[in-house]
Short mmCIF file of C-alpha atoms and ligand atoms in Angstrom, two decimals:
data_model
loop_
_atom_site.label_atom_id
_atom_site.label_comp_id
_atom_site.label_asym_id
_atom_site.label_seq_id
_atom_site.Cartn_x
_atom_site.Cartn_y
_atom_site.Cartn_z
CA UNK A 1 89.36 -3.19 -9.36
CA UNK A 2 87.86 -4.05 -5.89
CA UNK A 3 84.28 -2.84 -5.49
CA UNK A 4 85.02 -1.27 -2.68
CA UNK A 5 87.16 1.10 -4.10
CA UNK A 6 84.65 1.68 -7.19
CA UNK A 7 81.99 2.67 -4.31
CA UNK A 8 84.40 4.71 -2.48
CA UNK A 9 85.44 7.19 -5.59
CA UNK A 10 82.01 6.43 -7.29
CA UNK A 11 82.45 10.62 -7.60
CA UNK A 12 85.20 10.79 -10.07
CA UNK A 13 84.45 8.24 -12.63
CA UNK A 14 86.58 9.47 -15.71
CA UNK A 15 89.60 9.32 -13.59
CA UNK A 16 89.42 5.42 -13.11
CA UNK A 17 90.91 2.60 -15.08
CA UNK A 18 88.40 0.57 -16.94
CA UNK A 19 88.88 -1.60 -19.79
CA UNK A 20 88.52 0.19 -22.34
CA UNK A 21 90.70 3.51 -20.37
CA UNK A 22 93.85 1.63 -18.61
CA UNK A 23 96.50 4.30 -18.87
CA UNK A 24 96.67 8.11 -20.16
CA UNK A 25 100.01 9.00 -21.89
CA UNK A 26 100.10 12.86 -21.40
CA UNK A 27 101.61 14.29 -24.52
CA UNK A 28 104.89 17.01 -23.69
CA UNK A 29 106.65 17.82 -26.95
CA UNK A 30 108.37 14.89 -28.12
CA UNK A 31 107.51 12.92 -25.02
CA UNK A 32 104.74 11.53 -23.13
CA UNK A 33 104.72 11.04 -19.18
CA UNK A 34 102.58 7.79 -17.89
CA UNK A 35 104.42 5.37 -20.80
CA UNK A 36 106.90 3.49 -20.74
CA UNK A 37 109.70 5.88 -20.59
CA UNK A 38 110.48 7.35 -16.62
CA UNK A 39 110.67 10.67 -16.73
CA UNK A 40 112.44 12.61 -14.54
CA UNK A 41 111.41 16.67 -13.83
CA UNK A 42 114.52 18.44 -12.12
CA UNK A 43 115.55 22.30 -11.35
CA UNK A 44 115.25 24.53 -8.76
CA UNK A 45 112.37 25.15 -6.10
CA UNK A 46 112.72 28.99 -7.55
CA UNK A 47 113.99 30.60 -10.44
CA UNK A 48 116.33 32.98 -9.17
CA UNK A 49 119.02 34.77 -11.51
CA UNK A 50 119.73 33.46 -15.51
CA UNK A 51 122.90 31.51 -14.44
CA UNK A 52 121.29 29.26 -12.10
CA UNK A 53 118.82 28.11 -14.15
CA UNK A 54 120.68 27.93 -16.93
CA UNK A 55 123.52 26.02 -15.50
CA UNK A 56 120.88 23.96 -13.65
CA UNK A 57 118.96 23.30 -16.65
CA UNK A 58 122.04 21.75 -18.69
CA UNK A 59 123.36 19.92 -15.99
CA UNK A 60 120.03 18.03 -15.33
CA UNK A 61 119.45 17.82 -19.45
CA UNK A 62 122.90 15.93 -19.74
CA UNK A 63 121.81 13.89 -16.21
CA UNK A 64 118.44 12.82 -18.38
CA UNK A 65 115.80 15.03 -17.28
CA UNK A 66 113.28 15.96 -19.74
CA UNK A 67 111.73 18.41 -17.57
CA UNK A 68 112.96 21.25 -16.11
CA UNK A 69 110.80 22.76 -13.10
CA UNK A 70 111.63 26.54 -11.40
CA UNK A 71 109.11 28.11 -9.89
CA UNK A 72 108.08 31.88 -10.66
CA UNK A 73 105.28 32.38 -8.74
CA UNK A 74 105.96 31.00 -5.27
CA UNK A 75 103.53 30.08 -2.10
CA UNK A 76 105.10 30.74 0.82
CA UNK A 77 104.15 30.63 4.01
CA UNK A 78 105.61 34.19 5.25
CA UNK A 79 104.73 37.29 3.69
CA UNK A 80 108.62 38.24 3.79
CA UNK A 81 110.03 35.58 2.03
CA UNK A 82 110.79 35.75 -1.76
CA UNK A 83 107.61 35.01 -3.90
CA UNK A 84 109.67 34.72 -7.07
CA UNK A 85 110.19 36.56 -9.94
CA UNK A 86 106.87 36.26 -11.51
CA UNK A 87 107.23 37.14 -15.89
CA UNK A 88 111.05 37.72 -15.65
CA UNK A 89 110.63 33.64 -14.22
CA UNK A 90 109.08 32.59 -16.92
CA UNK A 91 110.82 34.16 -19.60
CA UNK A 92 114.57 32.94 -18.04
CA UNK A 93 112.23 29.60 -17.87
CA UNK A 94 111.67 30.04 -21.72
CA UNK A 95 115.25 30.89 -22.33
CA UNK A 96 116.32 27.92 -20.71
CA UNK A 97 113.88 25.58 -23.06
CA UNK A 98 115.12 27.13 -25.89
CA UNK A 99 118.95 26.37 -24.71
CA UNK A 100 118.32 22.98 -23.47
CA UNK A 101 115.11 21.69 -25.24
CA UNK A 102 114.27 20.31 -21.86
CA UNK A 103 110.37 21.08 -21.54
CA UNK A 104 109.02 23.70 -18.59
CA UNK A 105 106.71 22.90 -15.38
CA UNK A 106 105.81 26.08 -13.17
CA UNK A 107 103.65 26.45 -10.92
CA UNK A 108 100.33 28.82 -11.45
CA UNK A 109 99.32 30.26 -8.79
CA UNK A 110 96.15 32.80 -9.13
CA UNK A 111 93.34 32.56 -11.87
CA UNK A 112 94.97 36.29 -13.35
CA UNK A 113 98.08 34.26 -14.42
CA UNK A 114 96.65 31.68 -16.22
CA UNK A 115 96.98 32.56 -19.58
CA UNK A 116 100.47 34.09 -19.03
CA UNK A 117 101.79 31.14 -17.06
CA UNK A 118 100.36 29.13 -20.07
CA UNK A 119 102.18 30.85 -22.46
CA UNK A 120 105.30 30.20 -21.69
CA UNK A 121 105.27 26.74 -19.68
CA UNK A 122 104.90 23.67 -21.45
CA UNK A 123 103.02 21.85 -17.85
CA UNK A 124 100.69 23.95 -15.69
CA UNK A 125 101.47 22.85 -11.83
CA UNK A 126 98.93 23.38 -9.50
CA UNK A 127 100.44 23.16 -6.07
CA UNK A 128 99.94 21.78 -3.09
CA UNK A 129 98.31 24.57 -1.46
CA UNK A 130 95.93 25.42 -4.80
CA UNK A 131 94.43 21.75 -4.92
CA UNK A 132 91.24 22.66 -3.98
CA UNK A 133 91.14 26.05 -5.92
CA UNK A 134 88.40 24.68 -8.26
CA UNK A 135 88.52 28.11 -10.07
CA UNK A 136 91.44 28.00 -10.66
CA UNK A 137 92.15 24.42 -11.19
CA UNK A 138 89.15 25.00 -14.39
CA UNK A 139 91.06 27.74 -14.97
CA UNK A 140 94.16 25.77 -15.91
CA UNK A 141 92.66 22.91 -17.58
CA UNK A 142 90.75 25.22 -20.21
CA UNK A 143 94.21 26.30 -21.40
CA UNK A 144 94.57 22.35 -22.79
CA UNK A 145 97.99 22.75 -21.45
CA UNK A 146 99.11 19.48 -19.26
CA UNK A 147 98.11 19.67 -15.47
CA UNK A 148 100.44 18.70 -12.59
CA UNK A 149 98.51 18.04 -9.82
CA UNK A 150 100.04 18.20 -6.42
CA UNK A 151 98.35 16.70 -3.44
CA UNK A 152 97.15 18.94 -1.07
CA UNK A 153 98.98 18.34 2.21
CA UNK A 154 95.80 17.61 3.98
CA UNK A 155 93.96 15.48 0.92
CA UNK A 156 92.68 12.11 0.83
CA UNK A 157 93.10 9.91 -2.03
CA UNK A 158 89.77 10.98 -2.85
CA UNK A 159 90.19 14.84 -2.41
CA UNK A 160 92.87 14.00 -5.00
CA UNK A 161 91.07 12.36 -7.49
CA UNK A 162 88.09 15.17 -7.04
CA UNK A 163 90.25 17.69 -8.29
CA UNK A 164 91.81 15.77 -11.32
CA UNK A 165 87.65 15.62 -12.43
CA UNK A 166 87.53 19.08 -12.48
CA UNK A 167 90.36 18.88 -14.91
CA UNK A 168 88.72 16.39 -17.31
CA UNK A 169 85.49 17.42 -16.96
CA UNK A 170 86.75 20.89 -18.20
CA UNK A 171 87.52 19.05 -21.10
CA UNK A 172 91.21 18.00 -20.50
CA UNK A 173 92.13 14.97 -20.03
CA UNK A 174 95.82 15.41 -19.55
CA UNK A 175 96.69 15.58 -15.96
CA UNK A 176 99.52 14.22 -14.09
CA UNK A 177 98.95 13.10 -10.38
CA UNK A 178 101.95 14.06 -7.51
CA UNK A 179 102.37 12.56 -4.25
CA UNK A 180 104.33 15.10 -2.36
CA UNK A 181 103.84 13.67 1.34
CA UNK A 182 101.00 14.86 3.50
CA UNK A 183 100.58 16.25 7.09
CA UNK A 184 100.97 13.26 9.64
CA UNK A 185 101.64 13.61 13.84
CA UNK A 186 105.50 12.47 12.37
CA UNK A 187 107.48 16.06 12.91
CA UNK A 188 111.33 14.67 12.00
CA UNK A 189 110.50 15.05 8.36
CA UNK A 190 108.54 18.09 6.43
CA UNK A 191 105.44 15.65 5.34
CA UNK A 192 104.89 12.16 5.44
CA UNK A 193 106.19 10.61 1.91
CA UNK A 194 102.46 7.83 0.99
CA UNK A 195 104.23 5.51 -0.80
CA UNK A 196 101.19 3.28 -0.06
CA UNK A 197 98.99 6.21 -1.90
CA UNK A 198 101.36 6.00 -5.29
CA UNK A 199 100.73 2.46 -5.20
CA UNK A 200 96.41 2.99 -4.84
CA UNK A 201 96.65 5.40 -7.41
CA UNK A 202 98.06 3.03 -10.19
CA UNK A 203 95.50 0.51 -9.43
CA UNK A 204 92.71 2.94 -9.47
CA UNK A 205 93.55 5.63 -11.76
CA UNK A 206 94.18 5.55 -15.75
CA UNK A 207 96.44 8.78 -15.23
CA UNK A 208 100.25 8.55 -14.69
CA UNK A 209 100.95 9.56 -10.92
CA UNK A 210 104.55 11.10 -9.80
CA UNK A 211 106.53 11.19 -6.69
CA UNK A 212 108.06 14.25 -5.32
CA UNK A 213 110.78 12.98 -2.57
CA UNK A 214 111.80 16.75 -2.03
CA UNK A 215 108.87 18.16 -0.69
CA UNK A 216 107.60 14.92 0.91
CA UNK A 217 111.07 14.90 3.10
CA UNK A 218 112.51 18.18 3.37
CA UNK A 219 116.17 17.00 3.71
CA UNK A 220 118.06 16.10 1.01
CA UNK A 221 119.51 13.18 2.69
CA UNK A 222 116.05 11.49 2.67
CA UNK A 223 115.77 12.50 -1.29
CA UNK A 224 117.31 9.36 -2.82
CA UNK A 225 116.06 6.67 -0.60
CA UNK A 226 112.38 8.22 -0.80
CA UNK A 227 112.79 8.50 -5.08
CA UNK A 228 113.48 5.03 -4.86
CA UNK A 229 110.59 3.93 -3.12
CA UNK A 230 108.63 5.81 -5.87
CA UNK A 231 109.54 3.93 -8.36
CA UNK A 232 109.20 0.97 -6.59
CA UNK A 233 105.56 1.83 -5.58
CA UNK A 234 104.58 2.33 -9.20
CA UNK A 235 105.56 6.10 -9.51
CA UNK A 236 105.87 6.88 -13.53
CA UNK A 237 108.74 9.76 -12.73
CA UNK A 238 109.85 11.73 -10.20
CA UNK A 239 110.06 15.82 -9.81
CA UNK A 240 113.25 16.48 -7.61
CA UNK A 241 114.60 20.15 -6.08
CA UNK A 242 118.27 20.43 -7.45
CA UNK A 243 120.36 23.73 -7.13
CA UNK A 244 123.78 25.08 -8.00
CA UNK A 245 124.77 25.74 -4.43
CA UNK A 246 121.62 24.39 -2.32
CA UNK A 247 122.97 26.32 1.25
CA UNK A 248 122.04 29.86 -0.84
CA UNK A 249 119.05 28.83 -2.38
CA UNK A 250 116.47 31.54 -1.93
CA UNK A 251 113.68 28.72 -1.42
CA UNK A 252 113.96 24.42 -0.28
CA UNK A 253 117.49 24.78 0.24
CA UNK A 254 117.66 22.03 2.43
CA UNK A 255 115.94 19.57 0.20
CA UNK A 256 117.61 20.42 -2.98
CA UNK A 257 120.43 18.09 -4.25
CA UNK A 258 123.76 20.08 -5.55
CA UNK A 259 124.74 18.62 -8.86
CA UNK A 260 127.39 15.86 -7.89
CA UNK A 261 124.09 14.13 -5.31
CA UNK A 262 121.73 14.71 -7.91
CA UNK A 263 124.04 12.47 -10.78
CA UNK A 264 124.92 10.23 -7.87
CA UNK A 265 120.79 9.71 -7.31
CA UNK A 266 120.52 9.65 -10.92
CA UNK A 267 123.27 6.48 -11.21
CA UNK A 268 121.86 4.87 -8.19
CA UNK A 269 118.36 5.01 -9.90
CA UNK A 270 119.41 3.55 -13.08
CA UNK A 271 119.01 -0.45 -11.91
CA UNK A 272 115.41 0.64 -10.15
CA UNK A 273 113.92 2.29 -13.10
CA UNK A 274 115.32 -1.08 -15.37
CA UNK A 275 113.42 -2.98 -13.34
CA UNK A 276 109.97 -0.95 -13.15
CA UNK A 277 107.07 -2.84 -14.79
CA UNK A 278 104.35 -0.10 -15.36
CA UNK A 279 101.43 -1.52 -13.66
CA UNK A 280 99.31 -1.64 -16.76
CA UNK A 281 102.14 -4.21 -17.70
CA UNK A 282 101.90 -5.91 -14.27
CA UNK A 283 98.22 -6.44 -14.60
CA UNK A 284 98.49 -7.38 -18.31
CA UNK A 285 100.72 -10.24 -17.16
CA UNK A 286 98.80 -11.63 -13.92
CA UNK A 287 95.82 -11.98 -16.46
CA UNK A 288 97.85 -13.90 -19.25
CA UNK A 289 99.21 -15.95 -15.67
CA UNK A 290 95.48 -16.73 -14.76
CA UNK A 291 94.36 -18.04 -18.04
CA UNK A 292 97.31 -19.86 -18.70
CA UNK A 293 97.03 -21.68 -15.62
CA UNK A 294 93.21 -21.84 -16.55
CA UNK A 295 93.81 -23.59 -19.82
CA UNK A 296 96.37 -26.15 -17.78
CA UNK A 297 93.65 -27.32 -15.66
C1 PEP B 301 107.14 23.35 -5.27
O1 PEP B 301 107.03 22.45 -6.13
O2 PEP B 301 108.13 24.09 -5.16
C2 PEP B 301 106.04 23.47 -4.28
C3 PEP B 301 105.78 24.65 -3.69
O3 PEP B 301 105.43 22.32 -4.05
P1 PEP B 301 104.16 21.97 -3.13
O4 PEP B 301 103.01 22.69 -3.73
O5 PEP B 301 104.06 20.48 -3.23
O6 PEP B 301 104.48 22.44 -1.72
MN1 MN B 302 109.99 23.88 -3.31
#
């Protein structure tokens, strides 16, 4: 790794690669995200009623998602809007585990919930707006559940990277990283997808990092094209908004994919994820490269 970068995050020193710590796999029942397998987290911004998740759950099981993310407790930004269905959430979110096997990601949202949250979800997200909750971030990572941590929409790399320490250094060292765009002067799109950022974090950090196109474009249009540059920067899966009938959702409508765009992404995917070397692999390879041409001299 460059030096500069080793001075510049000097802070958070469990979360970089060394030798001896190239690449976390983060254990999820019978899978783990940050190996060689792509995983793919789909569902609904919010749970809503029992038939759309469940319906949304099998559709993006048989589609080859192993996760299926709903939120329950949900930050929004007016104090009108539907904040989701808090324990009835997670129990449809339970039901629809049980029916699928898919495993659960919700989001936590307040210290209180912890426990309950962790009881029922398999993956602990802390959201964009809780990244630098340190409370509660601790709060999470004591449970030893898995820890999906979104970017703040104002964080650095390094705010990032702060936040994951708190994780490890409260003794759990399972955390996976989300680039979910950031603020920027650029208004035509909700954030500002850092591609560039996915690609730092695999050269700097040992965790697996994933892209979240929805949130870091705000229009479904932009979804596919955006999940594709993910994987192509290095991503190790992708968390996508899909929805029965995306014009009624009661949250991210506009950036969820129906079911028929969502299998269409899904196919058009297929060739991109084939092709993704892991950059573990990448580096792995450039060394064998340099002695070889080394030992030719
Ligand atoms: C979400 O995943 O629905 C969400 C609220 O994400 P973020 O925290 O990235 O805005
Ligand atoms: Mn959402």
């Amino acid at each position: 790794m460059r030096e500069s970068w080793l001075e510049q995050f000097a802070e958070t020193p469990d979360v970089l690669i060394t030798p001896k710590r190239e690449r976390t796999l983060v254990p999820v029942r019978d899978f783990v995200v940050g190996g060689d397998e792509f995983i793919t987290i789909a569902g609904p911004c919010s749970v809503e009623t029992e038939r759309q998740l469940l319906v949304t759950a099998e559709h993006v099981c048989r589609a080859g998602a192993r996760v299926l993310r709903g939120g329950a407790f949900k930050p929004r930004t007016s104090p009108y809007s539907f904040h989701g269905l808090g324990l009835e959430g997670l129990k449809l979110l339970a039901k629809a585990r049980e029916e699928t096997g898919l495993a659960v990601v919700t989001e936590v949202m307040s210290e209180c919930d912890v426990e309950m949250v962790a009881e029922y979800a398999d993956i602990l997200q802390i959201g964009s707006r809780s990244m630098e909750n340190y409370s509660l971030i601790e709060a999470a990572a004591r449970t030893g559940r898995p820890i999906l941590l979104k970017r703040g929409m104002v964080a650095t790399i390094g705010d990032l990277l702060r936040s994951a320490q708190f994780v490890l250094s409260n003794g759990n060292p399972h955390v996976i990283l989300c680039e979910r765009g950031i603020r920027t002067f650029e208004t035509a799109m909700r954030n500002t997808f850092d591609a560039a950022g996915i690609a730092l974090l695999k050269e700097i950090t040992h965790l697996p990092v994933i892209a979240d196109p929805s949130h870091a474009s705000g229009y479904r249009d932009l979804v596919p094209p955006l999940a594709r540059i993910g994987i192509a920067a290095g991503a190790d899966g992708l968390i996508v908004e899909v929805h029965p009938d995306p014009d009624k959702a009661w949250s991210d409508g506009e950036q969820s994919l129906n079911f028929a765009e969502f299998d269409a992404m899904m196919d058009d995917l297929a060739p991109w994820i084939a092709l993704r070397e892991p950059s573990w692999g990448r580096r792995h390879a450039a060394e064998a490269r340099a002695l070889e041409a080394v030992e030719c001299l």
